[in-house]
Short mmCIF file of C-alpha atoms and ligand atoms in Angstrom, two decimals:
data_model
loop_
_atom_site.label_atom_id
_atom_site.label_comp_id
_atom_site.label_asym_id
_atom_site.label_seq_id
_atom_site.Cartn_x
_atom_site.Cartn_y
_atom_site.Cartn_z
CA UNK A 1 133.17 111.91 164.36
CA UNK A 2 135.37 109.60 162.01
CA UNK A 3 135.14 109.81 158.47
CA UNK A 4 134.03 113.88 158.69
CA UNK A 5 135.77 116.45 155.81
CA UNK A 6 137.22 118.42 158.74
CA UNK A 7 138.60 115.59 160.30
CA UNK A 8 139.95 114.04 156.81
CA UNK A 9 141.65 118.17 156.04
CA UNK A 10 143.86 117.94 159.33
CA UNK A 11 145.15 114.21 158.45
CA UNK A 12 146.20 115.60 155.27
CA UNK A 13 147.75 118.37 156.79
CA UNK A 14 149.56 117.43 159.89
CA UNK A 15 152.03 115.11 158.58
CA UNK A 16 151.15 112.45 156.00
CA UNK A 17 153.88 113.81 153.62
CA UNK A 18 155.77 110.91 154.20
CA UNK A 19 153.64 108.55 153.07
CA UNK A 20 152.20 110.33 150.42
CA UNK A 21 155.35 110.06 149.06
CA UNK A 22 156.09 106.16 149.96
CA UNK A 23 152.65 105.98 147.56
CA UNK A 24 153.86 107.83 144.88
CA UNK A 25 157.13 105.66 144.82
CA UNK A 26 155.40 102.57 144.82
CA UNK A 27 152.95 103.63 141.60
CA UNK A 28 156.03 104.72 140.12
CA UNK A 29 157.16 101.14 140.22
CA UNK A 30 154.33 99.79 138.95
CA UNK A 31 153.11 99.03 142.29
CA UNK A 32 149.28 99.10 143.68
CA UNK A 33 148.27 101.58 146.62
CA UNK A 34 145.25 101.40 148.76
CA UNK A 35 144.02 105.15 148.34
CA UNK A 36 140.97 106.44 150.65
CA UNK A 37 138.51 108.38 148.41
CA UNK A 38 135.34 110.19 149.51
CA UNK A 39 133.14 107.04 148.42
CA UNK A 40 135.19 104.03 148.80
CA UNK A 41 138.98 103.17 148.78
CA UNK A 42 140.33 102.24 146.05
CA UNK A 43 142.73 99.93 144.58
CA UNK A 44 145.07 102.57 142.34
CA UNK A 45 147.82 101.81 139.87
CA UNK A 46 149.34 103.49 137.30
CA UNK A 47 146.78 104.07 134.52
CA UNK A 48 149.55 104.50 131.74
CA UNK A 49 151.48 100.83 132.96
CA UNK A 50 149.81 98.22 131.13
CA UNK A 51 151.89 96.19 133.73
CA UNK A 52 150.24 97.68 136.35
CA UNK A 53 146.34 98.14 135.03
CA UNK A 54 146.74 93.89 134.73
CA UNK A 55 147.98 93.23 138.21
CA UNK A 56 144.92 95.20 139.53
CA UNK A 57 142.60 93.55 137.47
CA UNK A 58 144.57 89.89 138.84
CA UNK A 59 144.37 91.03 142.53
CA UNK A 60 140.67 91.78 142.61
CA UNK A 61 139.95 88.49 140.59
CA UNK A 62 137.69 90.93 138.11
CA UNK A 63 137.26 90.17 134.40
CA UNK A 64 138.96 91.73 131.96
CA UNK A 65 135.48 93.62 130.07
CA UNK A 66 134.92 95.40 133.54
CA UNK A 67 137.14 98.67 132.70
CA UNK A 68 138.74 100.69 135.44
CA UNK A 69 137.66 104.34 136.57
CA UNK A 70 140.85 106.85 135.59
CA UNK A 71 141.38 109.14 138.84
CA UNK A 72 143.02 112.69 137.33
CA UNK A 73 144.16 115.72 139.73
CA UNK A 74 142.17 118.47 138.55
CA UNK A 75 139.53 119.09 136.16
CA UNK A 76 142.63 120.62 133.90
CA UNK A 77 143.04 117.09 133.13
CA UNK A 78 140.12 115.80 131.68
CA UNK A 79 141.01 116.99 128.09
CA UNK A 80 144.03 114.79 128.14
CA UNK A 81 142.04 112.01 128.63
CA UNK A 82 139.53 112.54 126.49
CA UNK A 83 139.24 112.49 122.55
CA UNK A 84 136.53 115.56 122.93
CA UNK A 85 134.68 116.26 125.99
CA UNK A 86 130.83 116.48 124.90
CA UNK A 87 128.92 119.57 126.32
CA UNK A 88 127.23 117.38 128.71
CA UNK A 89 130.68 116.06 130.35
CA UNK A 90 131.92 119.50 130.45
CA UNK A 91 128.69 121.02 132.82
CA UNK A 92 129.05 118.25 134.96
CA UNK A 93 132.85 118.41 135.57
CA UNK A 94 132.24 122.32 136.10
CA UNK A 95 129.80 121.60 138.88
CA UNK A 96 130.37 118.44 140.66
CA UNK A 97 134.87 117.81 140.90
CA UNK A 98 136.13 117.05 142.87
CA UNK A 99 133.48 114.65 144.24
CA UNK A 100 131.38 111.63 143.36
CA UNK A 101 131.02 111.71 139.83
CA UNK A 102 132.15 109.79 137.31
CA UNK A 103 132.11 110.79 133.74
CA UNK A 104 132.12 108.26 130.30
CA UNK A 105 133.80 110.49 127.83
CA UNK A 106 135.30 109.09 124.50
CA UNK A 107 138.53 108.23 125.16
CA UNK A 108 142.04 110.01 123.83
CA UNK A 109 143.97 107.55 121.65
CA UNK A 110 146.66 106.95 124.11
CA UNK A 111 144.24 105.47 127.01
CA UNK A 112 145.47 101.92 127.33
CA UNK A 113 142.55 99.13 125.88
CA UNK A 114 143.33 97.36 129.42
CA UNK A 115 142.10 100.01 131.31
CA UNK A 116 138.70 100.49 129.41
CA UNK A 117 138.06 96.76 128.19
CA UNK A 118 138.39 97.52 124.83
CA UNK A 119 135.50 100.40 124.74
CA UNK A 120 135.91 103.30 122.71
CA UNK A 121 134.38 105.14 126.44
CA UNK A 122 136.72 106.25 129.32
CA UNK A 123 135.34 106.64 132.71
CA UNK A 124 137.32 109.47 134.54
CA UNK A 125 136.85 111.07 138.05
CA UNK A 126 138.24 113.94 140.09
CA UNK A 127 138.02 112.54 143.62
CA UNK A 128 137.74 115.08 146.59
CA UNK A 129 139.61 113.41 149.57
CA UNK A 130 142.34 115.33 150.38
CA UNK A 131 145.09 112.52 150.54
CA UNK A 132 143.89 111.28 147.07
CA UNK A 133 144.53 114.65 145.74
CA UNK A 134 148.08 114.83 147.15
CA UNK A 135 148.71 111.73 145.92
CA UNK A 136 147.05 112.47 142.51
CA UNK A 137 148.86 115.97 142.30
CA UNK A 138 152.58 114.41 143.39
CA UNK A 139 151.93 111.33 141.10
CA UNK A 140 151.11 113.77 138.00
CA UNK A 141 149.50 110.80 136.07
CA UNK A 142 146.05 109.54 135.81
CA UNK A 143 145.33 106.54 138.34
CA UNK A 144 143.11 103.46 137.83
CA UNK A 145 141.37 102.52 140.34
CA UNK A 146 138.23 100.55 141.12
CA UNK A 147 136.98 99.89 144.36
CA UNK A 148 139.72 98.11 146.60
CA UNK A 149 137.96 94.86 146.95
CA UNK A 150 137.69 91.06 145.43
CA UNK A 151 135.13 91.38 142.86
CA UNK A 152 131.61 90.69 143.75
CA UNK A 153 132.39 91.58 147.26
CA UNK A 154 131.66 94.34 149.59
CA UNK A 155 133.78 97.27 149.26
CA UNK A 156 135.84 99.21 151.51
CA UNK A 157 135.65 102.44 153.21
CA UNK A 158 138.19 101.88 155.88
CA UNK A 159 142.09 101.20 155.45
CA UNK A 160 141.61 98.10 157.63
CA UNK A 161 138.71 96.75 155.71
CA UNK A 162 141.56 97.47 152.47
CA UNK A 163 144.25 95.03 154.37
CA UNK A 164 141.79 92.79 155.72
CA UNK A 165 140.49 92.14 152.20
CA UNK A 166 143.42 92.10 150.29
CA UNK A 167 146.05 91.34 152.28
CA UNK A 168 149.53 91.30 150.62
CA UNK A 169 148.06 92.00 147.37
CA UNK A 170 148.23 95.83 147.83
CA UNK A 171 151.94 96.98 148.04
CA UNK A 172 150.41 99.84 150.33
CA UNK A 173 147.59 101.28 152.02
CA UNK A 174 147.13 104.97 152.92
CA UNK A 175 144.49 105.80 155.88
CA UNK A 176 142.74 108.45 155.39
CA UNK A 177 140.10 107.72 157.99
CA UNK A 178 136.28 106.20 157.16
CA UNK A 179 135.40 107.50 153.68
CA UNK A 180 132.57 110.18 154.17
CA UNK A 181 130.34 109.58 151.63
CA UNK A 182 130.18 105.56 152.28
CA UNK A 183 129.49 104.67 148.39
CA UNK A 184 130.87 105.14 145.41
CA UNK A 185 130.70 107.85 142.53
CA UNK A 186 127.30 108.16 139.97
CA UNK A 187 128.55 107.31 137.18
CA UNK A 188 127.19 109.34 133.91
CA UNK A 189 127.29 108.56 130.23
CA UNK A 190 128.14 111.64 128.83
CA UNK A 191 128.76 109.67 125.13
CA UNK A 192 125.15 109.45 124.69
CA UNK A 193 122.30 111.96 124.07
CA UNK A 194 120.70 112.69 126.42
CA UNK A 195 123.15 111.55 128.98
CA UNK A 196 122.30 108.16 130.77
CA UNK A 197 122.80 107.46 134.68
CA UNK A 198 124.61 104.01 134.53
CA UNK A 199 125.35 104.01 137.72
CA UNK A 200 123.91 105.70 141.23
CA UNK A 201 126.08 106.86 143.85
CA UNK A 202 127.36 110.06 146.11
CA UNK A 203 125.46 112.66 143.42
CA UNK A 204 121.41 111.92 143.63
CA UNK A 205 119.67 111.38 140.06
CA UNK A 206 117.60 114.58 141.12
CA UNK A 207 121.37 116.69 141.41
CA UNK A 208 122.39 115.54 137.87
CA UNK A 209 119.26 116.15 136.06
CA UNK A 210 118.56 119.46 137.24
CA UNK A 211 122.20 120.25 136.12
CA UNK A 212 120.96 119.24 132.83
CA UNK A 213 118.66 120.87 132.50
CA UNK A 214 116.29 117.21 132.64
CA UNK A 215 117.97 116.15 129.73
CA UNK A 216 118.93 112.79 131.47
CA UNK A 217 118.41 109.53 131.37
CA UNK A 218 117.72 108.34 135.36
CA UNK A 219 119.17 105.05 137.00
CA UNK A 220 115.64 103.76 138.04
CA UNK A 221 115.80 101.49 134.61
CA UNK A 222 118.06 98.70 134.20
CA UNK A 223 121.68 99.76 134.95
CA UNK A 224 124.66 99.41 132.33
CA UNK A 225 127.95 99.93 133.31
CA UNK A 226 129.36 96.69 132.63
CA UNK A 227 130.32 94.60 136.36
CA UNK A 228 126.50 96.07 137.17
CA UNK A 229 125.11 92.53 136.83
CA UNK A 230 123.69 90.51 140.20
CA UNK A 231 125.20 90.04 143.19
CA UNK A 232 127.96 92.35 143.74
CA UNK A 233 128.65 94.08 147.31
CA UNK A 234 127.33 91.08 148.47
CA UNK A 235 128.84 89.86 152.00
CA UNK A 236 128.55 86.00 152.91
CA UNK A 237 125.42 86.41 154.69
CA UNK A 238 122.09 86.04 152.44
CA UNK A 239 120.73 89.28 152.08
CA UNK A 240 116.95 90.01 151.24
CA UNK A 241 115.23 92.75 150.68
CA UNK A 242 111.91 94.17 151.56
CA UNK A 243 110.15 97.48 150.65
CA UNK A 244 108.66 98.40 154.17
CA UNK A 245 110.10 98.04 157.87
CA UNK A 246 106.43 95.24 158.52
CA UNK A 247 107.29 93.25 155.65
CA UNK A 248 110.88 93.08 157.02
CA UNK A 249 109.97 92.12 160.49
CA UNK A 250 107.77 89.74 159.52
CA UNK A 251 109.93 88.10 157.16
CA UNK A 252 113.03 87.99 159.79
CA UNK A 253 110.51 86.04 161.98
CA UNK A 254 110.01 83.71 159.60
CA UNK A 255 113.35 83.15 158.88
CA UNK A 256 113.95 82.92 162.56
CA UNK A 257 111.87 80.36 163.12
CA UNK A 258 113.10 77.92 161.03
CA UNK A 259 116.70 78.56 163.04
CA UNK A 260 118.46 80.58 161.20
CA UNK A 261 120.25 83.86 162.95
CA UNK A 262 118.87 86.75 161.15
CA UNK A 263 118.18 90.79 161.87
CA UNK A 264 116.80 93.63 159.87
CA UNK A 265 118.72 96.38 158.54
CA UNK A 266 116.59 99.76 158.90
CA UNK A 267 118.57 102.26 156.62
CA UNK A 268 115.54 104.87 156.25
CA UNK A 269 115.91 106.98 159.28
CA UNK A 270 118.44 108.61 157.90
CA UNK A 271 120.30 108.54 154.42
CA UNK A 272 123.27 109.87 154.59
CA UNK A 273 124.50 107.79 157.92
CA UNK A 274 123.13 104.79 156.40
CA UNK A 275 125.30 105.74 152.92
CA UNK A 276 128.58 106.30 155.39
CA UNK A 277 127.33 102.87 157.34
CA UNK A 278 126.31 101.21 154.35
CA UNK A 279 129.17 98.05 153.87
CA UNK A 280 129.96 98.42 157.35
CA UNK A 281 126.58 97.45 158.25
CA UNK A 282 127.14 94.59 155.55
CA UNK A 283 130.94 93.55 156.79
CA UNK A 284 129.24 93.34 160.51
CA UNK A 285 125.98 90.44 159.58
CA UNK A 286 129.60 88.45 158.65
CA UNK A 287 131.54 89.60 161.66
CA UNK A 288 128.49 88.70 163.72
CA UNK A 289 127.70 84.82 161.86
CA UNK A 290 124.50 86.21 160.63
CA UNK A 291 123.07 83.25 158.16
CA UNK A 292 120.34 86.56 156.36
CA UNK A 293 120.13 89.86 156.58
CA UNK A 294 116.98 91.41 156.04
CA UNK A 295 116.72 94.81 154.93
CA UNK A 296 114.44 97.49 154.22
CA UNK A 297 114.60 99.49 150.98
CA UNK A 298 114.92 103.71 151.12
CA UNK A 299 112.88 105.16 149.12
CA UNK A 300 114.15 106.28 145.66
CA UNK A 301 115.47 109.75 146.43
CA UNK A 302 118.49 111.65 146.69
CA UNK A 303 121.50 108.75 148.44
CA UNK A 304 118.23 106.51 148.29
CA UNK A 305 118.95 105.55 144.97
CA UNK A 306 122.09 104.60 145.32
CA UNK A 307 121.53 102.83 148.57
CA UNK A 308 118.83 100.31 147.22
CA UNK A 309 120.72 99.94 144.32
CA UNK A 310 123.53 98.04 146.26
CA UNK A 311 120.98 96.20 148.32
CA UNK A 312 119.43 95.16 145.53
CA UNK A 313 122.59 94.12 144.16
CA UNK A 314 123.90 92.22 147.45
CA UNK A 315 120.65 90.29 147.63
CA UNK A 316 121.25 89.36 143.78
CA UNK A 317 118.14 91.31 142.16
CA UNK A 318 120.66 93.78 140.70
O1 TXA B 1 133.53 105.86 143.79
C1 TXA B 1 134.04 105.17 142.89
O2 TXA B 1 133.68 105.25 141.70
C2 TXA B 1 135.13 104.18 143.30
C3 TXA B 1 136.33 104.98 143.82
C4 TXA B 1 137.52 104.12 144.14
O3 TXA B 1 136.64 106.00 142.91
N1 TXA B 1 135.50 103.34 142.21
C5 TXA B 1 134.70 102.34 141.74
O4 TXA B 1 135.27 101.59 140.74
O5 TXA B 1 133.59 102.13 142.19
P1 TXA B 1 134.71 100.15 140.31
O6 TXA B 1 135.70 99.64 139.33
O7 TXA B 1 134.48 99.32 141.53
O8 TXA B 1 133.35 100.48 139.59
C6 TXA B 1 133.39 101.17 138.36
C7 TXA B 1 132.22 100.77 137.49
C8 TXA B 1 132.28 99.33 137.03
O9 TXA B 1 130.96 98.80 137.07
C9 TXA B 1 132.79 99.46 135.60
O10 TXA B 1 132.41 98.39 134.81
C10 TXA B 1 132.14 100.76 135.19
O11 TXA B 1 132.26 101.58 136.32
N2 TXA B 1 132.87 101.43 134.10
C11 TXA B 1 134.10 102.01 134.16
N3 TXA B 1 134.47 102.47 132.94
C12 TXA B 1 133.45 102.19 132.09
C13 TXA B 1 133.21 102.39 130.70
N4 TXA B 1 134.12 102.97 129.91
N5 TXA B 1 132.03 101.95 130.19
C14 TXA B 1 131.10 101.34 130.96
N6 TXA B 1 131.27 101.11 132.28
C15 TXA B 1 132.42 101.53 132.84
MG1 MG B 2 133.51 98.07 142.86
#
C-alpha cells in the first residue's frame, strides 16, 4: 500500500541519490525544497539563511509571528540548537526521534529571530522519513520547515498535492510517496513546568504523558502555538462538524435539501487510515465541487485528538 515505512525504506534505497543531492544543492543556494516527512511535506529552507527563512515565510503567504519548526539530523543535534535542553525535552527526544514530535526548547543564541518570530522558544524536530534524513544528514544544517502549503490551507502529504499547491514557488520537490502518518508532529512545550501539549499530532496525549510520568499539560484546553487560531486546514468547501454519525446524517439532509451538494465524512472506523486519509479526504469535497462537508468527530483518544483538532480547525471552531 502507498505511503507504508517499508515501501518509503526501498525508495530511499534504490536510487534517489541523485536527487537527494539536486536538494541539497538547491538549500545550499538558498533555495526551498519540497521534503516528504512522516506527517506532512514540508516546505524546507535553510534555517541559518535569513534569506531563505523569509522567502518561505513569502511563499506560504504566513505572518511573520508564526515561527518555523527547525528539522535537525539526529538527536546529537538538539544541543546545538538549544540554549539548555530542560529534563523534560531531553526524555522526550530519548523516546520519540525520529518521529512526530516536536519539542519548544529555549533557543541557542545563534537561532535566527526570523525563524522563531522573535520568541526566546525554538521548536525543533527529528523527522523519521528516510529521504528527509538523507537529506538532513547530506545538508548537515538544521532545516526550517513548516508544512508545504499556503497558510490557512490544507496541507500536503503527497509530492503532487506540494506542486499543485505551490507551483513554481518551491525550487524542488522530492517524492517520497504518501506521508504515513497523514498529520503533523505534537508539538510539546518543554519551556514550561509541567510541560504543555500546544499542539496534537502523530504522538497521542496519552503517549506523552505517560512518558512523563503525568506531569503534562494535555491539548484538550485551548491550544497555543501561535498560527493555532480558526480556520486553518480548511479546504474551500464549508466544513461542519458533528459529534455522532445521526447528528451528521441528519444535518447533511438538511443541508441537502436546501440544494446544496454535501456528504459526511465518517473518520471513526478507524484512526489511523483516517489520520493517513485525513487532507486527502479534505482536498477530494474540492476536487468533487462539494459546497459542505459534514463530518463526524473521533473521539478524543490516541490520533483522535489530533484528528478533531484539525476538523475543528477546518470548520473554524479551532
Ligand atoms: O509535522 C510537522 O510538524 C510538519 C512537518 C513539515 O515537520 N511541520 C509543521 O509546521 O506542521 P507548521 O509551520 O505548519 O506548524 C508549526 C506550528 C505553527 O503553529 C507554529 O506557530 C508553531 O508550530 N510553532 C513553531 N515554533 C514555535 C515556537 N517557538 N513557539 C510557539 N509555537 C511555535
Ligand atoms: Mg501548517
Amino acid at each position: 500500500m502507498t505511503g507504508e515505512i517499508g515501501e518509503i525504506d526501498e525508495i530511499a534505497e534504490t536510487g534517489e541519490t541523485g536527487e537527494i543531492d539536486e536538494g541539497v544543492a538547491v538549500l545550499r543556494r538558498g533555495g526551498l525544497v519540497g521534503m516528504p516527512t512522516e506527517t506532512v511535506y514540508g516546505l524546507a529552507g535553510d534555517a541559518s539563511n535569513e534569506a531563505a527563512v523569509r522567502r518561505i515565510f513569502s511563499v506560504k503567504r504566513r505572518p511573520p509571528d508564526h515561527p518555523l519548526i527547525v528539522h535537525i539530523a539526529d538527536r546529537s543535534q538538539l544541543a546545538g540548537w538549544s540554549a539548555h535542553v530542560p529534563a523534560s525535552a531531553a526524555v522526550l527526544a530519548d523516546a520519540c526521534w525520529p518521529g512526530p514530535l516536536t519539542l519548544l526548547v529555549p533557543k541557542a543564541d545563534h537561532v535566527l529571530a526570523a525563524v522563531t518570530g522573535g520568541r526566546d522558544t525554538v521548536g525543533i524536530r527529528v523527522p523519521a522519513h528516510p529521504v528527509a534524513t538523507a537529506l538532513l544528514q547530506r545538508f548537515g544544517g538544521g532545516l526550517a520547515a513548516p508544512s508545504a502549503n499556503r497558510f490557512g490551507q490544507v496541507s500536503p502529504t503527497t509530492a503532487g498535492h506540494v506542486r499543485d499547491d505551490l507551483g513554481g514557488d518551491v525550487d524542488f520537490v522530492l517524492d517520497g510517496g504518501a506521508c504515513p502518518i497523514g498529520v503533523e508532529s505534537t508539538i510539546v512545550d518543554c519551556t514550561t513546568s509541567p510541560p504543555q501539549i500546544l499542539r496534537p499530532g502523530g504522538i497521542a496525549d496519552e503517549e506523552i504523558s505517560r512518558l512523563l510520568d503525568g506531569a503534562t499539560e494535555g491539548s484538550s484546553g485551548p491550544t497555543r502555538a501561535s498560527g493555532m487560531r480558526a480556520s486553518h486546514y480548511a479546504p474551500r468547501a464549508r466544513v461542519e462538524i458533528s459529534e455522532t454519525v445521526a447528528g451528521a446524517t441528519i444535518l447533511a439532509a438538511q443541508l441537502a435539501s436546501d440544494g446544496l451538494a454535501v456528504d459526511v465524512l465518517d473518520p471513526t472506523a478507524d484512526l489511523v487510515v483516517a489520520a493517513q486519509q485525513l487532507y486527502v479526504w479534505l482536498r477530494d469535497a474540492d476536487t468533487r465541487g462539494l459546497d459542505v462537508l459534514v463530518a463526524v468527530l473521533p473521539p478524543s483518544f490516541g490520533l483522535g485528538h489530533a484528528i478533531r483538532d484539525r476538523l475543528l480547525k477546518a470548520a473554524g471552531r479551532g
